[in-house]
């Protein structure tokens, strides 16, 4: 019964951000697409143009289709595959297969919505046009930017030159190309340091870098190798987690499981041939410390998408400059943003996208009627902190870092019901709910 109640309450939570209930993506439909052979003079116009086919882009495409009709909506996205990235934490620990995380983009773009299979080349909000990599120029009445962020593995010295991550026991749960390498490194672990990094940049799902640490600890205990392992978490942050209630609970886990946490340490170099990771002390720049490793999990530095950063839509740091309550652009009233590409001061998660989508839908509905937006996004985001192969601490909080919890229980406690929700319920809701 407890599981049923949890599922029911979580469904209700996601209903606030979507009429059908979820944090997800629609599927099983036909879609039209642009051909990459379009001439450079090719021009098209749409009432709403969506940039990006990730969680935010697909969700808003589906909402705009319902509001305005499919023929008035187009989405620009080059990738042939769409991934549910939150599950990669479990893929990296061997609890899920990577194939379960992806579906063809053609199966998630809402039927009838024009799919332009190309990269965004240039955004010009002054002329209400977007140029794509295949030579199209698309004009719009309203623009929704959902371009996500960019991973910067290349900013870690030595890492780009490493051709065989498996050989050197390196993994990263942040890319479909490297997530299975984490599982490889975990299985091949013999004895020594298992080192986990958190970069000195904004990141998506800020809990993920330590989730794999807890799962590594659990796996090594299960396989009888924990006594020969030293688990080290080096984070650039001055805290273990940004919300004190959950941070306190995580510190207890760290202490009880004999893990070493070093704050204000930023990974700057990997010396694969020696299996060494070099970290800089951010409180004393220039001071470095070398850690030998038997396994290394890299969380890459991240930054704004270059097409946003290079446009008039960016703030000084390169993120999409939107009103944090309405998600409307601060300078261009016919431009809106959602998800990781924005400068919203909240954690970048799929749950945040789900909450933002309902607010943005309401904002756009008001703008279409020449009315003032009245819904306000409170910064809600959620981070299911996986602490074992069967437990999760469900962190939910707002802009101010105050817990904003769904359930009438102490969510800072490890619970198997929350793990079930993370591993089984949420992916189902994602694929069959949010983006439909």
Short mmCIF file of C-alpha atoms in Angstrom, two decimals:
data_model
loop_
_atom_site.label_atom_id
_atom_site.label_comp_id
_atom_site.label_asym_id
_atom_site.label_seq_id
_atom_site.Cartn_x
_atom_site.Cartn_y
_atom_site.Cartn_z
CA UNK A 1 0.00 0.00 0.00
CA UNK A 2 2.85 2.36 0.81
CA UNK A 3 4.20 2.00 -2.71
CA UNK A 4 0.77 2.67 -4.19
CA UNK A 5 0.42 5.84 -2.11
CA UNK A 6 3.90 7.01 -3.12
CA UNK A 7 3.19 6.41 -6.79
CA UNK A 8 -0.20 8.11 -6.52
CA UNK A 9 1.26 11.18 -4.81
CA UNK A 10 4.14 11.41 -7.26
CA UNK A 11 1.72 11.17 -10.17
CA UNK A 12 -0.22 14.04 -8.64
CA UNK A 13 2.98 16.05 -8.32
CA UNK A 14 3.83 15.67 -11.98
CA UNK A 15 0.23 16.45 -12.99
CA UNK A 16 0.87 20.01 -11.89
CA UNK A 17 3.35 20.24 -14.74
CA UNK A 18 1.42 18.31 -17.33
CA UNK A 19 -2.19 17.46 -18.03
CA UNK A 20 -1.38 13.77 -18.43
CA UNK A 21 0.94 13.49 -15.43
CA UNK A 22 4.63 13.15 -15.80
CA UNK A 23 8.16 13.93 -16.34
CA UNK A 24 8.33 12.42 -19.75
CA UNK A 25 8.12 12.05 -23.42
CA UNK A 26 5.47 10.99 -25.90
CA UNK A 27 6.01 8.22 -28.39
CA UNK A 28 4.52 6.09 -31.16
CA UNK A 29 3.57 8.51 -33.87
CA UNK A 30 4.58 9.63 -37.31
CA UNK A 31 6.47 12.83 -37.84
CA UNK A 32 7.49 15.01 -40.73
CA UNK A 33 11.07 16.16 -41.01
CA UNK A 34 13.17 18.54 -42.99
CA UNK A 35 15.67 17.20 -45.43
CA UNK A 36 19.32 18.06 -45.00
CA UNK A 37 19.40 18.87 -48.71
CA UNK A 38 17.51 22.15 -48.26
CA UNK A 39 19.07 24.94 -50.27
CA UNK A 40 20.51 27.87 -48.40
CA UNK A 41 17.66 30.04 -49.65
CA UNK A 42 15.08 27.79 -47.99
CA UNK A 43 12.80 29.78 -45.70
CA UNK A 44 9.97 28.69 -43.45
CA UNK A 45 7.78 30.38 -40.86
CA UNK A 46 6.14 29.02 -37.73
CA UNK A 47 4.06 30.57 -35.03
CA UNK A 48 6.17 28.76 -32.43
CA UNK A 49 9.72 27.55 -33.05
CA UNK A 50 11.31 25.28 -30.43
CA UNK A 51 15.10 24.95 -30.31
CA UNK A 52 16.28 21.65 -28.81
CA UNK A 53 14.73 18.19 -28.60
CA UNK A 54 15.62 17.24 -25.04
CA UNK A 55 13.16 17.03 -22.15
CA UNK A 56 12.19 20.71 -22.25
CA UNK A 57 11.95 20.96 -26.03
CA UNK A 58 9.79 17.88 -26.53
CA UNK A 59 7.55 18.80 -23.60
CA UNK A 60 6.91 22.31 -24.90
CA UNK A 61 6.43 21.10 -28.48
CA UNK A 62 3.65 18.82 -27.25
CA UNK A 63 2.06 21.62 -25.23
CA UNK A 64 2.25 24.09 -28.11
CA UNK A 65 0.75 21.51 -30.48
CA UNK A 66 -2.25 21.21 -28.17
CA UNK A 67 -2.53 24.96 -27.81
CA UNK A 68 -1.98 26.07 -31.41
CA UNK A 69 -2.14 23.00 -33.66
CA UNK A 70 0.77 20.88 -34.94
CA UNK A 71 1.06 22.79 -38.22
CA UNK A 72 2.04 25.95 -36.31
CA UNK A 73 4.93 24.34 -34.42
CA UNK A 74 8.44 23.26 -35.46
CA UNK A 75 11.34 21.85 -33.47
CA UNK A 76 15.04 22.00 -34.38
CA UNK A 77 17.09 19.03 -33.14
CA UNK A 78 19.98 17.20 -34.86
CA UNK A 79 20.11 14.03 -32.73
CA UNK A 80 18.52 10.84 -33.99
CA UNK A 81 18.23 9.51 -30.43
CA UNK A 82 16.58 10.97 -27.33
CA UNK A 83 17.84 9.89 -23.91
CA UNK A 84 16.31 9.80 -20.45
CA UNK A 85 19.53 10.83 -18.75
CA UNK A 86 18.52 10.48 -15.06
CA UNK A 87 18.73 6.69 -15.43
CA UNK A 88 22.43 6.86 -16.33
CA UNK A 89 23.33 6.86 -12.62
CA UNK A 90 21.94 3.32 -12.46
CA UNK A 91 23.48 2.34 -15.82
CA UNK A 92 26.92 3.32 -14.53
CA UNK A 93 26.41 1.07 -11.52
CA UNK A 94 25.16 -1.90 -13.55
CA UNK A 95 21.57 -1.70 -12.27
CA UNK A 96 20.09 -0.75 -15.66
CA UNK A 97 21.10 -1.26 -19.29
CA UNK A 98 22.01 1.76 -21.41
CA UNK A 99 19.55 0.67 -24.11
CA UNK A 100 16.68 1.35 -21.70
CA UNK A 101 17.63 5.04 -21.59
CA UNK A 102 17.14 5.87 -25.26
CA UNK A 103 14.45 6.01 -27.92
CA UNK A 104 14.54 7.36 -31.49
CA UNK A 105 13.85 11.09 -31.63
CA UNK A 106 11.27 10.34 -34.34
CA UNK A 107 9.22 8.47 -31.74
CA UNK A 108 9.10 11.37 -29.28
CA UNK A 109 8.54 14.40 -31.53
CA UNK A 110 4.76 15.06 -31.37
CA UNK A 111 2.97 13.83 -34.48
CA UNK A 112 2.47 16.51 -37.10
CA UNK A 113 5.03 18.88 -35.58
CA UNK A 114 7.74 19.75 -38.10
CA UNK A 115 11.08 18.23 -37.09
CA UNK A 116 14.03 20.09 -38.56
CA UNK A 117 16.89 17.56 -38.27
CA UNK A 118 19.73 20.01 -37.97
CA UNK A 119 21.80 21.99 -35.52
CA UNK A 120 21.01 25.58 -34.63
CA UNK A 121 23.61 27.74 -36.34
CA UNK A 122 22.56 31.25 -35.36
CA UNK A 123 19.75 32.91 -33.42
CA UNK A 124 18.77 36.47 -34.34
CA UNK A 125 16.03 37.76 -32.04
CA UNK A 126 16.08 41.19 -33.69
CA UNK A 127 14.77 39.71 -36.96
CA UNK A 128 12.88 36.80 -35.34
CA UNK A 129 14.90 34.29 -37.34
CA UNK A 130 17.00 31.19 -36.73
CA UNK A 131 19.56 29.82 -39.16
CA UNK A 132 20.20 26.07 -39.08
CA UNK A 133 23.24 24.03 -40.00
CA UNK A 134 21.56 22.65 -43.12
CA UNK A 135 21.08 26.13 -44.62
CA UNK A 136 17.50 26.86 -43.62
CA UNK A 137 16.34 30.19 -42.33
CA UNK A 138 13.28 29.84 -40.14
CA UNK A 139 11.27 32.81 -38.95
CA UNK A 140 9.05 32.68 -35.92
CA UNK A 141 6.44 34.63 -34.01
CA UNK A 142 7.44 33.04 -30.70
CA UNK A 143 10.66 31.25 -29.82
CA UNK A 144 11.19 28.65 -27.08
CA UNK A 145 14.85 27.93 -26.34
CA UNK A 146 15.56 24.52 -24.80
CA UNK A 147 19.11 23.88 -25.99
CA UNK A 148 20.50 22.40 -22.78
CA UNK A 149 24.10 22.86 -21.76
CA UNK A 150 27.45 21.67 -23.04
CA UNK A 151 29.86 19.14 -21.51
CA UNK A 152 33.52 20.17 -21.54
CA UNK A 153 35.63 17.06 -21.01
CA UNK A 154 38.32 18.79 -23.05
CA UNK A 155 38.91 21.30 -20.26
CA UNK A 156 40.51 18.59 -18.12
CA UNK A 157 44.16 18.30 -19.17
CA UNK A 158 45.11 14.88 -20.50
CA UNK A 159 41.55 13.56 -20.75
CA UNK A 160 40.91 14.21 -24.50
CA UNK A 161 44.04 12.24 -25.41
CA UNK A 162 42.86 9.07 -23.65
CA UNK A 163 41.48 6.76 -26.32
CA UNK A 164 40.75 3.75 -24.11
CA UNK A 165 38.93 4.79 -20.94
CA UNK A 166 38.28 1.16 -20.03
CA UNK A 167 41.99 0.33 -20.02
CA UNK A 168 42.71 3.25 -17.69
CA UNK A 169 39.66 2.60 -15.49
CA UNK A 170 37.90 5.91 -16.13
CA UNK A 171 34.16 6.45 -16.47
CA UNK A 172 31.59 9.24 -16.57
CA UNK A 173 27.83 8.93 -16.11
CA UNK A 174 27.23 12.21 -17.98
CA UNK A 175 27.54 10.91 -21.54
CA UNK A 176 25.99 7.97 -23.38
CA UNK A 177 29.48 7.34 -24.77
CA UNK A 178 31.11 6.93 -21.36
CA UNK A 179 28.42 5.76 -18.92
CA UNK A 180 29.07 2.05 -19.56
CA UNK A 181 32.77 2.68 -18.96
CA UNK A 182 31.89 3.55 -15.36
CA UNK A 183 30.38 0.08 -14.93
CA UNK A 184 33.49 -1.42 -16.53
CA UNK A 185 35.78 0.40 -14.10
CA UNK A 186 33.61 -0.71 -11.18
CA UNK A 187 33.66 -4.36 -12.22
CA UNK A 188 37.43 -4.30 -12.81
CA UNK A 189 38.21 -2.70 -9.45
CA UNK A 190 40.77 -4.65 -7.41
CA UNK A 191 42.19 -2.46 -4.68
CA UNK A 192 43.14 1.19 -4.11
CA UNK A 193 41.40 4.54 -4.49
CA UNK A 194 38.02 5.02 -6.12
CA UNK A 195 38.00 8.76 -6.87
CA UNK A 196 34.93 10.85 -7.77
CA UNK A 197 34.99 14.48 -8.96
CA UNK A 198 32.62 17.47 -9.01
CA UNK A 199 33.71 20.39 -11.25
CA UNK A 200 33.94 24.12 -10.55
CA UNK A 201 31.03 24.99 -12.87
CA UNK A 202 27.25 24.74 -12.87
CA UNK A 203 26.25 21.12 -13.56
CA UNK A 204 23.08 19.26 -14.41
CA UNK A 205 21.80 17.04 -11.63
CA UNK A 206 24.23 18.18 -8.95
CA UNK A 207 23.59 15.04 -6.90
CA UNK A 208 24.75 12.62 -9.61
CA UNK A 209 28.51 12.92 -8.95
CA UNK A 210 28.04 11.52 -5.45
CA UNK A 211 25.27 9.04 -6.26
CA UNK A 212 27.76 6.87 -8.14
CA UNK A 213 30.06 7.05 -5.10
CA UNK A 214 27.39 5.51 -2.85
CA UNK A 215 26.62 2.85 -5.45
CA UNK A 216 30.33 2.06 -5.81
CA UNK A 217 30.57 1.59 -2.06
CA UNK A 218 27.55 -0.73 -2.15
CA UNK A 219 28.91 -2.75 -5.08
CA UNK A 220 32.33 -3.19 -3.49
CA UNK A 221 30.71 -4.35 -0.25
CA UNK A 222 28.55 -6.81 -2.18
CA UNK A 223 31.58 -8.23 -4.02
CA UNK A 224 33.84 -8.41 -0.96
CA UNK A 225 36.29 -5.73 -2.17
CA UNK A 226 35.35 -2.84 0.11
CA UNK A 227 38.06 -3.55 2.68
CA UNK A 228 40.70 -2.98 0.00
CA UNK A 229 39.09 0.22 -1.29
CA UNK A 230 39.47 3.85 -0.29
CA UNK A 231 36.52 5.90 -1.54
CA UNK A 232 37.34 9.57 -2.16
CA UNK A 233 34.90 12.31 -3.19
CA UNK A 234 36.63 15.52 -4.28
CA UNK A 235 34.15 18.33 -4.85
CA UNK A 236 34.77 21.92 -5.88
CA UNK A 237 31.83 22.98 -3.69
CA UNK A 238 32.22 24.22 -0.10
CA UNK A 239 29.39 21.84 0.95
CA UNK A 240 28.46 18.20 0.33
CA UNK A 241 24.99 19.22 -0.91
CA UNK A 242 23.37 22.62 -1.31
CA UNK A 243 20.37 22.03 0.97
CA UNK A 244 21.34 21.61 4.62
CA UNK A 245 18.61 19.13 5.56
CA UNK A 246 19.79 16.65 2.94
CA UNK A 247 23.47 17.51 3.37
CA UNK A 248 23.25 16.57 7.06
CA UNK A 249 21.77 13.18 6.15
CA UNK A 250 24.44 12.59 3.49
CA UNK A 251 27.27 13.45 5.90
CA UNK A 252 25.95 10.74 8.24
CA UNK A 253 26.07 8.22 5.38
CA UNK A 254 29.58 9.31 4.41
CA UNK A 255 30.83 8.86 7.99
CA UNK A 256 29.08 5.55 8.61
CA UNK A 257 30.43 4.05 5.39
CA UNK A 258 33.98 5.35 5.86
CA UNK A 259 34.19 7.61 2.80
CA UNK A 260 36.60 10.50 2.43
CA UNK A 261 35.14 13.85 1.31
CA UNK A 262 37.43 16.73 0.34
CA UNK A 263 35.76 20.10 -0.26
CA UNK A 264 36.95 22.82 -2.67
CA UNK A 265 38.98 20.38 -4.78
CA UNK A 266 38.70 20.73 -8.58
CA UNK A 267 39.90 18.11 -11.09
CA UNK A 268 42.28 19.80 -13.54
CA UNK A 269 44.33 16.93 -15.01
CA UNK A 270 44.29 13.17 -15.59
CA UNK A 271 47.58 11.31 -16.05
CA UNK A 272 46.19 8.04 -17.38
CA UNK A 273 49.52 6.26 -17.85
CA UNK A 274 50.22 6.65 -14.13
CA UNK A 275 46.55 6.40 -13.11
CA UNK A 276 46.78 9.75 -11.36
CA UNK A 277 44.21 12.53 -10.99
CA UNK A 278 45.38 16.06 -10.21
CA UNK A 279 43.13 18.37 -8.18
CA UNK A 280 43.54 22.08 -7.49
CA UNK A 281 42.70 23.56 -4.09
CA UNK A 282 40.22 26.32 -4.93
CA UNK A 283 40.84 28.02 -1.58
CA UNK A 284 44.54 28.27 -2.45
CA UNK A 285 44.77 28.52 -6.27
CA UNK A 286 47.90 26.98 -7.71
CA UNK A 287 48.15 24.42 -4.93
CA UNK A 288 47.55 20.92 -6.29
CA UNK A 289 47.28 17.41 -4.92
CA UNK A 290 47.78 14.18 -6.84
CA UNK A 291 45.53 11.19 -6.18
CA UNK A 292 46.43 7.75 -7.46
CA UNK A 293 43.32 5.89 -8.51
CA UNK A 294 42.15 2.38 -9.26
CA UNK A 295 38.89 3.84 -10.55
CA UNK A 296 38.08 7.43 -11.55
CA UNK A 297 34.63 8.87 -12.16
CA UNK A 298 34.80 12.20 -13.99
CA UNK A 299 32.05 14.80 -13.84
CA UNK A 300 33.04 17.17 -16.65
CA UNK A 301 32.99 20.95 -16.44
CA UNK A 302 29.82 22.28 -18.06
CA UNK A 303 28.82 25.54 -19.68
CA UNK A 304 26.21 27.26 -21.82
CA UNK A 305 25.38 26.11 -25.32
CA UNK A 306 27.55 28.11 -27.77
CA UNK A 307 24.57 29.09 -29.94
CA UNK A 308 22.94 30.72 -26.91
CA UNK A 309 26.18 32.16 -25.58
CA UNK A 310 26.98 33.74 -28.95
CA UNK A 311 23.57 35.35 -29.32
CA UNK A 312 21.82 38.48 -28.06
CA UNK A 313 19.73 36.24 -25.79
CA UNK A 314 22.56 35.45 -23.36
CA UNK A 315 23.39 37.02 -20.03
CA UNK A 316 26.98 37.94 -19.16
CA UNK A 317 27.82 34.33 -18.29
CA UNK A 318 26.36 32.99 -21.54
CA UNK A 319 23.13 31.47 -20.20
CA UNK A 320 19.68 32.31 -21.60
CA UNK A 321 18.53 35.44 -19.77
CA UNK A 322 14.97 34.78 -18.58
CA UNK A 323 12.68 36.05 -15.83
CA UNK A 324 13.02 33.51 -13.02
CA UNK A 325 9.27 33.53 -12.29
CA UNK A 326 7.69 33.57 -15.76
CA UNK A 327 10.51 32.09 -17.93
CA UNK A 328 9.97 34.93 -20.43
CA UNK A 329 13.14 36.51 -21.82
CA UNK A 330 14.16 39.70 -20.03
CA UNK A 331 14.71 41.69 -23.26
CA UNK A 332 12.74 39.93 -25.99
CA UNK A 333 9.13 39.33 -24.88
CA UNK A 334 8.42 36.80 -27.67
CA UNK A 335 11.29 34.56 -26.53
CA UNK A 336 11.06 32.00 -23.71
CA UNK A 337 13.37 29.47 -22.12
CA UNK A 338 13.23 26.19 -20.26
CA UNK A 339 15.69 23.79 -18.67
CA UNK A 340 19.46 23.61 -18.49
CA UNK A 341 20.16 26.44 -20.97
CA UNK A 342 18.57 29.09 -18.77
CA UNK A 343 20.05 31.25 -16.01
CA UNK A 344 17.34 30.19 -13.55
CA UNK A 345 19.02 29.94 -10.13
CA UNK A 346 17.87 26.39 -9.38
CA UNK A 347 19.36 22.92 -9.87
CA UNK A 348 19.26 21.74 -13.47
CA UNK A 349 17.16 18.55 -13.37
CA UNK A 350 14.41 16.80 -15.35
CA UNK A 351 12.06 17.46 -12.43
CA UNK A 352 12.78 21.18 -12.74
CA UNK A 353 11.89 20.98 -16.44
CA UNK A 354 8.61 19.29 -15.54
CA UNK A 355 7.70 22.04 -13.08
CA UNK A 356 8.85 24.79 -15.46
CA UNK A 357 6.82 23.42 -18.37
CA UNK A 358 3.46 24.12 -16.71
CA UNK A 359 4.53 27.65 -15.77
CA UNK A 360 5.87 28.35 -19.26
CA UNK A 361 2.72 27.00 -20.88
CA UNK A 362 0.66 29.36 -18.73
CA UNK A 363 3.00 32.28 -19.47
CA UNK A 364 2.76 31.74 -23.23
CA UNK A 365 -1.04 31.39 -23.06
CA UNK A 366 -1.20 34.84 -21.43
CA UNK A 367 1.23 36.40 -23.92
CA UNK A 368 -0.84 35.02 -26.81
CA UNK A 369 -3.81 36.96 -25.42
CA UNK A 370 -1.73 40.11 -24.85
CA UNK A 371 -2.14 39.62 -21.12
CA UNK A 372 0.45 39.82 -18.36
CA UNK A 373 1.87 36.44 -17.22
CA UNK A 374 0.52 35.57 -13.79
CA UNK A 375 1.99 32.16 -12.88
CA UNK A 376 5.22 32.17 -10.90
CA UNK A 377 7.86 29.45 -10.88
CA UNK A 378 9.20 28.98 -7.34
CA UNK A 379 12.36 27.19 -8.41
CA UNK A 380 11.02 23.71 -7.62
CA UNK A 381 13.49 20.98 -8.44
CA UNK A 382 14.00 17.42 -7.32
CA UNK A 383 17.06 15.24 -6.91
CA UNK A 384 16.54 11.58 -6.00
CA UNK A 385 19.82 10.89 -4.20
CA UNK A 386 20.56 7.21 -4.78
CA UNK A 387 22.42 5.95 -1.70
CA UNK A 388 22.37 2.19 -2.38
CA UNK A 389 20.98 -0.34 -4.85
CA UNK A 390 17.65 -0.17 -3.04
CA UNK A 391 17.48 3.20 -1.26
CA UNK A 392 17.01 6.86 -2.20
CA UNK A 393 16.82 10.15 -0.30
CA UNK A 394 14.33 12.27 -2.26
CA UNK A 395 15.55 15.87 -2.12
CA UNK A 396 12.98 18.45 -3.26
CA UNK A 397 13.53 22.18 -2.81
CA UNK A 398 12.93 25.69 -4.16
CA UNK A 399 14.96 28.74 -5.22
CA UNK A 400 15.86 29.56 -1.63
CA UNK A 401 17.16 26.06 -0.95
CA UNK A 402 14.23 25.32 1.35
CA UNK A 403 12.79 21.79 1.23
CA UNK A 404 9.60 21.67 -0.84
CA UNK A 405 8.57 18.11 -0.16
CA UNK A 406 5.71 16.12 -1.69
CA UNK A 407 5.18 13.45 0.94
CA UNK A 408 4.10 13.65 4.61
CA UNK A 409 7.30 11.89 5.72
CA UNK A 410 10.88 12.89 6.42
CA UNK A 411 12.37 12.73 2.92
CA UNK A 412 15.92 13.01 4.26
CA UNK A 413 15.67 9.34 5.29
CA UNK A 414 16.81 6.57 2.96
CA UNK A 415 13.79 4.68 1.63
CA UNK A 416 13.27 1.74 -0.73
CA UNK A 417 9.96 3.23 -1.91
CA UNK A 418 11.83 6.25 -3.25
CA UNK A 419 14.33 3.97 -5.00
CA UNK A 420 11.44 2.14 -6.69
CA UNK A 421 10.09 5.50 -7.80
CA UNK A 422 13.48 6.58 -9.19
CA UNK A 423 14.29 3.29 -10.94
CA UNK A 424 10.90 2.15 -12.18
CA UNK A 425 8.11 4.71 -11.85
CA UNK A 426 9.87 7.85 -13.08
CA UNK A 427 11.14 6.40 -16.39
CA UNK A 428 7.62 5.19 -17.16
CA UNK A 429 6.15 8.60 -16.36
CA UNK A 430 8.87 10.24 -18.44
CA UNK A 431 8.22 8.27 -21.61
CA UNK A 432 4.46 8.11 -21.28
CA UNK A 433 3.56 11.39 -19.61
CA UNK A 434 5.41 14.70 -19.52
CA UNK A 435 6.05 15.10 -23.21
CA UNK A 436 2.75 13.76 -24.49
#
